[in-house]
Short mmCIF file of C-alpha atoms and ligand atoms in Angstrom, two decimals:
data_model
loop_
_atom_site.label_atom_id
_atom_site.label_comp_id
_atom_site.label_asym_id
_atom_site.label_seq_id
_atom_site.Cartn_x
_atom_site.Cartn_y
_atom_site.Cartn_z
CA MET J 93 46.51 123.11 70.39
CA ALA J 94 49.81 124.97 71.12
CA ALA J 95 52.74 122.40 71.43
CA THR J 96 55.04 123.72 74.08
CA ALA J 97 58.11 121.48 73.08
CA THR J 98 60.41 121.50 75.87
CA ALA J 99 63.32 118.67 75.64
CA PRO J 100 62.51 115.84 78.25
CA THR J 101 65.23 116.43 80.92
CA LYS J 102 66.50 113.19 82.01
CA ALA J 103 65.30 111.98 85.41
CA ARG J 104 67.73 112.20 88.70
CA VAL J 105 69.02 108.64 89.62
CA THR J 106 67.73 108.03 93.20
CA PRO J 107 70.53 107.05 95.64
CA PRO J 108 70.53 103.95 96.94
CA LYS J 109 69.42 103.15 100.32
CA VAL J 110 72.17 101.56 102.49
CA LYS J 111 72.21 99.69 105.76
CA ALA J 112 73.05 101.84 108.88
CA GLU J 113 75.86 99.46 110.01
CA GLN J 114 77.81 97.29 107.78
CA PRO J 115 80.04 94.51 108.98
CA MET J 116 82.87 92.70 107.50
CA LEU J 117 83.59 89.51 105.65
CA ILE J 118 85.50 86.96 107.42
CA GLY J 119 85.90 83.19 106.76
CA GLY J 120 82.47 83.41 104.94
CA LYS J 121 80.57 85.08 107.96
CA TRP J 122 79.59 88.96 108.14
CA VAL J 123 81.25 90.12 111.63
CA PRO J 124 81.84 93.30 113.37
CA SER J 125 85.20 94.40 113.92
CA VAL J 126 87.07 92.39 117.24
CA SER J 127 87.60 95.83 118.86
CA GLY J 128 83.73 96.53 117.99
CA LYS J 129 85.10 99.80 116.57
CA THR J 130 83.20 101.52 113.41
CA PHE J 131 84.15 104.26 111.39
CA GLN J 132 81.62 106.53 109.01
CA THR J 133 81.70 106.64 105.14
CA VAL J 134 80.57 109.87 103.77
CA ASP J 135 78.65 111.16 100.73
CA PRO J 136 81.16 113.79 98.98
CA ALA J 137 78.43 115.39 97.51
CA THR J 138 76.83 116.28 100.64
CA GLY J 139 79.37 116.06 103.27
CA LYS J 140 77.07 113.82 105.12
CA THR J 141 77.36 110.27 106.77
CA ILE J 142 76.02 107.26 104.76
CA CYS J 143 76.63 104.56 107.44
CA GLU J 144 78.75 103.08 109.87
CA VAL J 145 81.27 100.56 108.82
CA ALA J 146 83.17 97.88 110.84
CA GLU J 147 86.92 99.29 111.46
CA GLY J 148 89.35 96.51 111.11
CA ASP J 149 92.65 96.30 112.63
CA LYS J 150 95.39 93.82 113.33
CA ALA J 151 93.08 91.19 115.09
CA ASP J 152 90.65 91.42 112.21
CA ILE J 153 93.53 91.02 109.62
CA ASP J 154 94.64 87.88 111.86
CA LEU J 155 91.33 86.13 111.64
CA ALA J 156 91.09 87.05 107.89
CA VAL J 157 94.46 85.62 107.24
CA LYS J 158 93.69 82.56 109.01
CA ALA J 159 90.25 81.99 107.37
CA ALA J 160 92.20 82.59 103.94
CA ARG J 161 94.80 80.07 104.73
CA LYS J 162 92.22 77.33 105.80
CA ALA J 163 90.04 77.94 102.49
CA MET J 164 93.60 77.65 100.56
CA ASP J 165 94.17 74.37 102.16
CA GLY J 166 90.83 73.18 102.06
CA PRO J 167 88.05 73.00 99.43
CA TRP J 168 89.32 75.88 97.27
CA GLY J 169 92.77 74.64 97.13
CA ARG J 170 91.41 70.93 95.59
CA MET J 171 88.74 72.59 93.49
CA SER J 172 89.64 72.12 89.70
CA ALA J 173 91.03 74.96 87.74
CA GLY J 174 87.83 74.66 85.50
CA GLU J 175 85.16 75.21 88.45
CA ARG J 176 86.70 78.32 89.82
CA GLY J 177 86.82 79.60 86.27
CA ARG J 178 83.15 79.02 86.28
CA LEU J 179 82.74 80.75 90.10
CA ILE J 180 84.26 83.72 88.75
CA SER J 181 82.28 83.65 85.64
CA LYS J 182 79.19 83.57 88.08
CA LEU J 183 80.24 86.36 90.04
CA ALA J 184 81.04 88.64 86.67
CA ASP J 185 77.31 87.73 85.98
CA ALA J 186 76.11 88.67 89.63
CA VAL J 187 77.93 92.06 88.83
CA GLU J 188 76.08 92.49 85.85
CA SER J 189 72.80 91.59 86.86
CA HIS J 190 73.34 94.09 89.72
CA LYS J 191 75.03 96.61 87.55
CA ASP J 192 72.57 99.78 88.16
CA GLU J 193 72.54 98.99 92.06
CA LEU J 194 76.40 98.88 92.22
CA ALA J 195 76.74 101.89 89.87
CA ALA J 196 74.85 104.02 92.38
CA LEU J 197 76.62 102.69 95.27
CA GLU J 198 79.80 103.67 93.78
CA THR J 199 78.49 107.12 92.96
CA LEU J 200 77.12 107.63 96.62
CA ASP J 201 80.61 106.69 97.94
CA ASN J 202 82.72 108.06 95.69
CA GLY J 203 80.90 111.07 94.09
CA LYS J 204 81.69 110.11 90.84
CA PRO J 205 78.86 110.88 88.08
CA ILE J 206 76.32 108.16 87.45
CA ALA J 207 76.68 108.51 84.28
CA ASP J 208 80.55 107.33 84.17
CA SER J 209 79.69 104.69 86.91
CA LEU J 210 77.29 103.13 84.41
CA ALA J 211 79.08 103.76 81.11
CA ALA J 212 82.92 103.00 82.29
CA ASP J 213 83.31 101.71 86.02
CA LEU J 214 80.59 98.92 85.63
CA PRO J 215 81.51 97.61 82.01
CA LEU J 216 85.21 97.42 82.62
CA THR J 217 84.76 95.66 86.08
CA ILE J 218 82.16 92.87 84.52
CA ASP J 219 84.53 92.50 81.42
CA CYS J 220 87.69 92.13 83.62
CA TYR J 221 86.17 89.21 86.00
CA ARG J 222 84.73 87.49 82.94
CA TYR J 223 87.87 87.97 81.20
CA TYR J 224 89.86 86.06 84.09
CA ALA J 225 87.41 83.60 84.45
CA GLY J 226 88.68 82.49 81.13
CA TRP J 227 92.35 82.43 82.24
CA ALA J 228 91.28 79.98 85.28
CA ASP J 229 92.21 76.73 83.56
CA LYS J 230 94.57 78.19 81.03
CA ASN J 231 97.68 78.79 83.42
CA HIS J 232 99.82 76.19 82.72
CA GLY J 233 103.41 75.05 82.53
CA GLN J 234 106.09 73.83 80.30
CA THR J 235 107.69 70.18 79.53
CA ILE J 236 111.25 71.20 79.02
CA PRO J 237 113.74 69.18 77.08
CA VAL J 238 116.32 69.12 79.83
CA THR J 239 119.81 67.40 79.06
CA GLY J 240 120.02 63.92 80.77
CA ASP J 241 117.37 61.33 81.55
CA TYR J 242 114.91 63.42 83.26
CA PHE J 243 111.24 64.29 82.34
CA CYS J 244 111.06 68.08 83.44
CA TYR J 245 108.25 69.95 83.52
CA THR J 246 106.81 73.07 85.38
CA ARG J 247 103.75 73.61 87.43
CA HIS J 248 102.01 76.98 88.02
CA GLU J 249 100.82 77.16 91.36
CA PRO J 250 99.14 79.82 93.25
CA VAL J 251 101.02 81.75 95.53
CA GLY J 252 98.86 81.44 98.27
CA VAL J 253 97.15 83.95 100.64
CA VAL J 254 97.41 87.42 98.92
CA GLY J 255 96.86 90.57 100.50
CA GLN J 256 95.42 93.23 98.54
CA ILE J 257 94.84 96.91 99.13
CA ILE J 258 92.96 99.25 96.82
CA PRO J 259 92.47 102.97 96.63
CA TRP J 260 89.27 105.08 96.20
CA ASN J 261 89.29 106.33 93.06
CA PHE J 262 87.84 103.41 91.04
CA PRO J 263 86.78 101.01 94.07
CA LEU J 264 84.84 98.39 91.95
CA LEU J 265 87.42 98.44 89.18
CA MET J 266 90.73 98.00 91.28
CA GLN J 267 88.95 95.35 93.26
CA ALA J 268 88.16 93.47 90.07
CA TRP J 269 91.82 93.84 88.69
CA LYS J 270 93.03 92.50 92.12
CA TRP J 271 90.36 89.59 92.53
CA GLY J 272 90.30 88.55 88.71
CA PRO J 273 93.70 87.21 88.52
CA ALA J 274 94.35 86.17 91.96
CA LEU J 275 91.11 83.65 92.04
CA ALA J 276 92.08 82.42 88.63
CA CYS J 277 95.38 81.79 89.62
CA GLY J 278 93.55 79.57 92.58
CA ASN J 279 94.71 82.23 95.69
CA THR J 280 92.64 83.32 98.54
CA LEU J 281 92.34 86.85 99.66
CA VAL J 282 92.26 89.58 101.92
CA LEU J 283 90.86 92.68 100.60
CA LYS J 284 91.43 96.11 102.37
CA PRO J 285 89.30 98.56 100.69
CA ALA J 286 89.84 102.32 101.00
CA GLU J 287 88.27 103.71 104.05
CA GLN J 288 86.80 106.55 101.81
CA THR J 289 85.22 103.86 99.71
CA PRO J 290 84.52 100.54 101.46
CA LEU J 291 80.63 99.94 100.30
CA THR J 292 80.94 98.50 96.93
CA ALA J 293 83.51 96.11 98.10
CA LEU J 294 81.33 94.86 100.92
CA ARG J 295 78.52 94.22 98.27
CA VAL J 296 80.74 92.19 95.45
CA ALA J 297 81.82 90.30 98.39
CA GLU J 298 78.12 89.40 99.32
CA LEU J 299 77.38 88.56 95.79
CA ALA J 300 80.53 86.68 95.57
CA THR J 301 79.33 84.41 98.80
CA ASN J 302 75.82 84.30 97.02
CA VAL J 303 77.48 82.54 93.92
CA GLY J 304 79.13 80.08 95.87
CA PHE J 305 82.75 81.01 96.34
CA PRO J 306 83.58 78.77 99.69
CA ASP J 307 83.91 80.36 103.09
CA GLY J 308 87.53 82.12 103.45
CA VAL J 309 88.32 82.38 99.88
CA ILE J 310 87.39 85.94 100.04
CA ASN J 311 87.75 88.17 103.14
CA VAL J 312 87.25 91.98 103.04
CA VAL J 313 88.47 93.86 105.79
CA PRO J 314 87.61 97.54 105.90
CA GLY J 315 89.70 99.80 107.84
CA TYR J 316 92.47 102.56 107.65
CA GLY J 317 95.88 102.05 106.06
CA PRO J 318 98.35 102.62 108.80
CA THR J 319 96.36 99.90 110.90
CA ALA J 320 94.40 97.36 108.90
CA GLY J 321 96.74 98.16 105.62
CA ALA J 322 100.00 97.90 107.52
CA ALA J 323 98.94 94.81 109.33
CA LEU J 324 98.15 92.85 106.19
CA ALA J 325 101.44 93.95 104.28
CA GLY J 326 103.50 93.21 107.28
CA HIS J 327 101.53 89.69 108.29
CA MET J 328 104.01 86.92 108.22
CA ASP J 329 101.39 84.62 106.87
CA VAL J 330 100.56 86.51 103.74
CA ASP J 331 102.42 85.36 100.67
CA LYS J 332 101.84 88.29 98.56
CA ILE J 333 100.65 91.88 98.85
CA ALA J 334 99.21 93.84 95.93
CA PHE J 335 98.82 97.36 96.36
CA THR J 336 97.52 100.28 94.53
CA GLY J 337 97.88 103.57 95.78
CA GLU J 338 100.39 106.86 96.35
CA THR J 339 103.99 106.35 95.85
CA SER J 340 104.73 107.23 99.28
CA THR J 341 102.49 104.45 100.63
CA GLY J 342 103.88 101.82 98.15
CA LYS J 343 107.22 102.52 99.96
CA LEU J 344 105.79 101.64 103.44
CA VAL J 345 104.11 98.65 101.68
CA MET J 346 107.32 97.33 100.67
CA THR J 347 109.12 98.16 103.47
CA ALA J 348 106.51 96.16 105.71
CA ALA J 349 107.04 93.25 103.14
CA ALA J 350 110.47 93.10 103.43
CA GLN J 351 110.91 93.39 107.15
CA SER J 352 108.15 90.51 107.55
CA ASN J 353 108.76 87.50 105.46
CA LEU J 354 109.52 89.01 102.14
CA LYS J 355 106.23 88.42 100.52
CA ARG J 356 105.97 89.26 96.92
CA VAL J 357 105.00 92.59 95.93
CA SER J 358 103.33 94.39 93.08
CA LEU J 359 102.73 98.00 93.15
CA GLU J 360 100.80 100.48 90.86
CA LEU J 361 101.30 103.74 92.17
CA GLY J 362 101.15 107.59 90.93
CA GLY J 363 102.19 109.37 88.01
CA LYS J 364 102.68 112.82 86.35
CA SER J 365 102.02 111.61 82.81
CA PRO J 366 103.17 113.58 79.91
CA ASN J 367 100.47 114.27 77.24
CA VAL J 368 102.20 115.65 74.14
CA VAL J 369 100.32 117.74 71.51
CA PHE J 370 102.23 118.27 68.11
CA ALA J 371 101.05 121.06 65.67
CA ASP J 372 100.33 118.61 62.92
CA ALA J 373 97.74 117.02 65.35
CA ASP J 374 94.01 116.84 64.55
CA LEU J 375 93.56 119.64 67.13
CA ASP J 376 89.73 119.42 67.83
CA ALA J 377 90.48 115.51 68.57
CA ALA J 378 93.71 116.20 70.90
CA VAL J 379 91.68 118.99 72.85
CA GLU J 380 88.86 116.41 73.49
CA GLY J 381 91.30 113.74 74.46
CA ALA J 382 93.59 116.00 76.46
CA TYR J 383 90.12 117.42 78.51
CA PHE J 384 89.10 113.83 78.89
CA GLY J 385 92.58 112.52 80.00
CA LEU J 386 92.92 115.20 82.71
CA PHE J 387 89.37 115.85 84.25
CA PHE J 388 87.86 112.34 83.96
CA ASN J 389 86.95 111.12 87.17
CA GLN J 390 87.22 114.64 89.19
CA GLY J 391 91.12 114.40 87.72
CA GLN J 392 91.50 111.50 90.33
CA CYS J 393 93.45 109.32 87.80
CA CYS J 394 96.91 107.87 88.43
CA VAL J 395 97.26 108.23 84.66
CA ALA J 396 96.10 111.70 84.45
CA GLY J 397 97.67 113.67 81.74
CA SER J 398 98.71 116.12 84.13
CA ARG J 399 101.62 117.68 82.31
CA LEU J 400 100.14 118.84 78.86
CA PHE J 401 103.02 119.87 76.36
CA VAL J 402 101.60 121.86 73.64
CA GLU J 403 103.84 122.51 70.46
CA GLU J 404 104.20 126.00 70.52
CA LYS J 405 102.95 126.73 66.83
CA VAL J 406 99.54 125.83 68.11
CA TYR J 407 99.74 126.84 71.59
CA ASP J 408 97.32 129.97 71.65
CA GLN J 409 95.11 128.13 69.78
CA PHE J 410 94.84 125.06 71.74
CA VAL J 411 94.41 127.19 74.90
CA GLU J 412 91.54 129.15 73.49
CA LYS J 413 89.79 125.86 72.63
CA MET J 414 90.55 124.21 75.75
CA THR J 415 89.45 127.24 77.74
CA LYS J 416 85.88 127.47 76.17
CA LYS J 417 85.75 123.62 76.47
CA THR J 418 86.36 123.61 80.09
CA LYS J 419 84.15 126.48 80.95
CA GLY J 420 81.20 124.39 79.55
CA ARG J 421 81.87 121.42 81.92
CA ARG J 422 78.71 120.45 83.99
CA LEU J 423 79.51 120.43 87.63
CA GLY J 424 76.93 119.41 90.26
CA ASP J 425 74.75 116.62 91.57
CA PRO J 426 76.62 113.36 90.71
CA PHE J 427 73.12 111.48 90.61
CA HIS J 428 72.01 113.76 87.53
CA PRO J 429 72.82 111.75 84.44
CA ASP J 430 73.72 115.27 82.68
CA THR J 431 76.40 115.74 85.54
CA GLU J 432 80.16 115.47 83.96
CA GLN J 433 82.12 116.38 87.13
CA GLY J 434 81.26 115.36 90.81
CA PRO J 435 82.77 116.34 94.10
CA GLN J 436 86.42 115.06 95.16
CA VAL J 437 86.35 112.19 97.12
CA SER J 438 86.93 113.86 100.64
CA LYS J 439 87.56 116.99 102.32
CA GLU J 440 91.03 116.13 102.60
CA GLN J 441 91.58 115.77 98.96
CA GLN J 442 89.38 119.00 98.03
CA ASP J 443 92.00 120.72 100.36
CA ARG J 444 94.81 119.45 99.15
CA VAL J 445 93.83 120.47 95.46
CA ARG J 446 93.13 123.85 96.60
CA GLY J 447 96.42 123.74 98.20
CA TYR J 448 98.04 122.94 94.54
CA ILE J 449 95.75 125.83 92.91
CA GLU J 450 97.36 128.43 95.40
CA ALA J 451 100.75 127.03 94.49
CA GLY J 452 99.96 127.63 90.92
CA LYS J 453 98.90 130.75 91.57
CA LYS J 454 102.07 131.60 93.53
CA GLU J 455 104.26 130.26 91.30
CA GLY J 456 103.23 132.45 88.46
CA ALA J 457 101.37 130.07 86.59
CA LYS J 458 98.18 132.03 84.69
CA LEU J 459 95.14 130.87 85.91
CA LEU J 460 92.71 130.81 83.07
CA VAL J 461 89.76 128.80 84.15
CA GLY J 462 88.19 127.95 87.37
CA GLY J 463 90.42 128.05 90.46
CA SER J 464 87.47 128.22 93.29
CA ASP J 465 85.51 125.41 94.98
CA ALA J 466 81.99 125.39 93.25
CA PRO J 467 79.98 127.69 90.96
CA SER J 468 77.25 129.54 92.36
CA SER J 469 74.69 127.52 90.48
CA LEU J 470 75.58 124.38 92.65
CA ALA J 471 72.14 123.25 94.64
CA ALA J 472 71.88 124.07 98.09
CA ALA J 473 71.85 120.19 99.23
CA HIS J 474 75.63 120.21 97.95
CA ALA J 475 76.97 123.40 99.77
CA ASN J 476 78.92 121.18 101.72
CA GLY J 477 80.32 118.91 99.08
CA TYR J 478 83.70 118.74 98.31
CA PHE J 479 83.50 120.16 95.05
CA VAL J 480 86.52 121.80 93.12
CA GLU J 481 85.92 123.91 89.91
CA PRO J 482 87.54 122.50 86.49
CA THR J 483 90.68 124.50 86.46
CA VAL J 484 93.41 125.29 83.71
CA PHE J 485 96.83 127.03 84.35
CA THR J 486 98.89 127.92 81.27
CA ASP J 487 102.49 129.53 81.26
CA VAL J 488 103.09 126.33 83.26
CA LYS J 489 106.96 126.05 83.75
CA ASP J 490 108.86 122.59 84.53
CA ASP J 491 109.93 123.15 88.11
CA MET J 492 106.44 124.54 89.21
CA LYS J 493 105.01 122.24 91.93
CA ILE J 494 101.87 122.08 89.96
CA ALA J 495 104.02 120.72 87.07
CA GLN J 496 105.78 118.02 89.30
CA GLU J 497 103.58 116.76 91.94
CA GLU J 498 100.74 114.42 91.24
CA ILE J 499 97.53 116.71 92.18
CA PHE J 500 95.05 113.92 91.69
CA GLY J 501 92.58 116.76 91.02
CA PRO J 502 90.76 118.69 88.14
CA VAL J 503 93.76 120.79 87.59
CA MET J 504 95.23 121.31 84.12
CA SER J 505 98.59 122.42 83.54
CA ILE J 506 99.51 123.25 80.03
CA LEU J 507 103.32 123.73 78.98
CA LYS J 508 104.95 124.89 75.68
CA PHE J 509 107.56 123.02 73.73
CA LYS J 510 109.31 123.59 70.53
CA ASP J 511 110.45 120.41 68.97
CA ALA J 512 110.14 116.30 69.67
CA ALA J 513 113.96 116.19 71.11
CA GLU J 514 112.94 118.82 73.71
CA VAL J 515 109.40 117.30 74.58
CA ILE J 516 111.23 113.93 75.00
CA GLU J 517 113.55 115.19 77.55
CA ARG J 518 111.27 117.14 79.23
CA GLY J 519 108.34 114.55 79.52
CA ASN J 520 110.95 112.25 80.83
CA ARG J 521 112.25 114.49 83.63
CA THR J 522 110.13 112.71 86.32
CA PHE J 523 110.48 109.92 88.82
CA TYR J 524 107.18 108.71 87.47
CA GLY J 525 106.65 106.43 84.55
CA LEU J 526 102.96 105.43 84.33
CA ALA J 527 101.60 106.69 81.12
CA ALA J 528 102.09 109.10 78.31
CA ALA J 529 100.27 110.24 75.09
CA VAL J 530 101.19 111.50 71.76
CA TRP J 531 98.90 113.72 69.08
CA THR J 532 100.37 113.76 65.69
CA LYS J 533 99.24 112.52 62.29
CA ASP J 534 103.00 112.16 61.66
CA VAL J 535 103.43 107.96 61.98
CA GLN J 536 107.15 108.48 62.54
CA LYS J 537 106.77 111.00 65.04
CA ALA J 538 104.59 108.78 66.74
CA ILE J 539 106.79 105.68 66.89
CA ARG J 540 109.68 107.73 68.15
CA LEU J 541 107.65 109.46 71.03
CA SER J 542 106.24 105.90 71.83
CA ASN J 543 109.64 104.42 72.10
CA ALA J 544 111.67 107.46 73.94
CA LEU J 545 109.06 107.88 76.49
CA LYS J 546 109.78 105.82 79.61
CA ALA J 547 106.21 104.89 80.59
CA GLY J 548 104.18 101.86 81.09
CA THR J 549 101.34 102.52 78.60
CA VAL J 550 101.48 105.15 75.75
CA TRP J 551 98.51 106.32 74.03
CA VAL J 552 98.71 107.65 70.27
CA ASN J 553 95.96 110.01 69.30
CA CYS J 554 93.86 108.78 72.13
CA TYR J 555 93.75 108.81 75.87
CA ASP J 556 92.31 106.76 79.06
CA VAL J 557 92.02 103.58 76.85
CA PHE J 558 92.02 100.48 78.96
CA ASP J 559 90.87 96.75 78.39
CA ALA J 560 91.17 93.75 80.55
CA ARG J 561 93.18 92.20 77.89
CA ALA J 562 96.06 94.34 77.72
CA PRO J 563 98.70 94.93 80.71
CA PHE J 564 99.00 98.20 82.69
CA GLY J 565 101.69 99.26 85.25
CA GLY J 566 104.38 101.54 85.74
CA PHE J 567 108.13 102.20 84.98
CA LYS J 568 110.47 103.71 87.55
CA MET J 569 108.43 104.95 90.74
CA SER J 570 105.24 104.52 89.32
CA GLY J 571 105.18 100.64 90.16
CA ILE J 572 106.24 97.10 90.03
CA GLY J 573 104.82 94.56 87.96
CA ARG J 574 101.83 94.65 85.68
CA GLU J 575 98.12 94.36 86.02
CA LEU J 576 95.55 93.10 83.51
CA GLY J 577 96.26 90.91 80.72
CA GLN J 578 98.03 87.70 80.66
CA TYR J 579 100.86 89.60 82.61
CA ALA J 580 99.08 89.71 85.66
CA LEU J 581 99.10 85.77 86.13
CA GLN J 582 102.60 86.29 86.60
CA LEU J 583 101.69 88.27 89.86
CA TYR J 584 99.64 85.40 91.47
CA THR J 585 101.58 82.42 90.23
CA GLU J 586 104.69 80.41 91.77
CA VAL J 587 106.60 78.40 89.24
CA LYS J 588 107.28 74.89 90.30
CA THR J 589 110.14 73.18 88.50
CA VAL J 590 109.75 69.34 88.81
CA TYR J 591 112.49 66.75 87.37
CA MET J 592 111.83 63.02 87.37
CA ALA J 593 114.37 60.71 86.59
CA VAL J 594 113.25 58.52 83.99
P1 ADP L 1305 95.47 108.29 99.21
O1 ADP L 1305 96.36 109.32 99.83
O2 ADP L 1305 95.20 108.89 98.01
O3 ADP L 1305 94.38 108.17 100.12
P2 ADP L 1305 96.96 106.05 99.96
O4 ADP L 1305 98.19 105.47 99.07
O5 ADP L 1305 97.10 106.59 100.95
O6 ADP L 1305 96.30 107.02 98.77
O7 ADP L 1305 95.62 104.71 99.78
C1 ADP L 1305 95.87 103.90 99.23
C2 ADP L 1305 95.40 102.91 99.89
O8 ADP L 1305 96.54 102.33 101.12
C3 ADP L 1305 94.09 102.76 100.88
O9 ADP L 1305 93.46 101.41 100.86
C4 ADP L 1305 94.82 103.18 102.27
O10 ADP L 1305 93.99 102.70 103.59
C5 ADP L 1305 96.04 102.36 102.32
N1 ADP L 1305 97.19 102.71 102.85
C6 ADP L 1305 97.33 103.90 103.38
N2 ADP L 1305 98.64 103.90 104.30
C7 ADP L 1305 98.81 102.49 104.53
C8 ADP L 1305 99.82 102.04 105.21
N3 ADP L 1305 101.14 102.40 106.02
N4 ADP L 1305 100.14 100.42 104.63
C9 ADP L 1305 99.14 99.75 104.04
N5 ADP L 1305 98.39 100.49 103.32
C10 ADP L 1305 97.98 102.21 103.55
#
């Protein structure tokens, strides 16, 4: 018998079924919005509506804040720290046991390839909850040897009711970064997920109620930024607001906090991160890292290495390798396990990225790869999806729009540089300061650059490494405060000093 050996193709993952109407969670109850309004969430790979979601506004935020306050003053406030930790740990277990379902839901709502949801978003999310479960009973104060006859100590108390506003690029993960430390420190919360991607937040909230979080500890109010988001940021009974999103929106959130009750503010904002490749680097590793650092998640990463500086001695060689690699990127159905790039999250984002590609062409950058919406190989089912081809520009100059503004899409800008001093100065010539990377085998150069680049995270010979244990956040206009690690506890803790006369 003749063997016809064709390689087994991996099966397409079946998109999940979603209820046609999704209510919001307030005070332990699943409710419609006060106004009765709903909004549609869309599958970006097809442009079709997935379902209707309850549209929260000021009235819903008010109810959610009341519920969160009641829980703070009730059973949650009295729960032991150890018990809180056990609940967060149970949530980690619940997310883990639903990981396939959650990965598929994330892919459906956001458009990211299922392989990425499974390999990156879910493990990082689970790890984040598990990590903060451990902190719940370890965030303790100090006893302080003050002068005089006093016993002095500090208590680490929860800030209270916290509002959290998250974006659409990593919905599950951003929720975990916000919920993990907030819950570990004993706060209650109201989350407003991004209007583009509310589904996984609602599902994780359901898992949280199932594992036994008391009513009102966790409230989720989907809705739009200028309505529900603004109501949360400006609320007089919210003690803290944590926000991740665009720098311009961060300014609005901070203004709203200042103009209401001076609630505490932490912000994780945009970036335009320099990724510096020296001639003495392992060039193949640098190409691989720079490719991943820009194209991962459809380029929709605040840390994207979107100013790729390559030393002139290896520039041509680097560009050739990068061009070849990028041309092979598999764009298409996010539910196919082999797909490397899905659609942008929305029509608005697709248009915005297109605008940057046009700007790049107009300003004289050289378009080497991509530049249009979708290759002809895209299946008919995805003809109305929000795809953008992976795109590479060379001969990019510092003052071009594509080298200055955050594109948030699969558009790589490659710039040439001569030496370390020059690239440090140019790398820092931005009002952002989120991340940076350096590729070199020279240890002194690596340290010099890591010290000199003004960024919250610097990667050396790697890119996009994240761990729940290590802090993350921005210098300059990339943010205020640090999420993750022990540092994030500070965002969700009030320190109280007690003096007792003895
Ligand atoms: P993008 O433009 O990429 O969607 P945004 O910063 O606008 O980024 O969105 C991040 C989050 O901020 C989303 O949840 C969004 O609804 C919310 N948001 C937008 N505008 C406001 C606002 N004025 N006040 C509070 N939150 C907002």
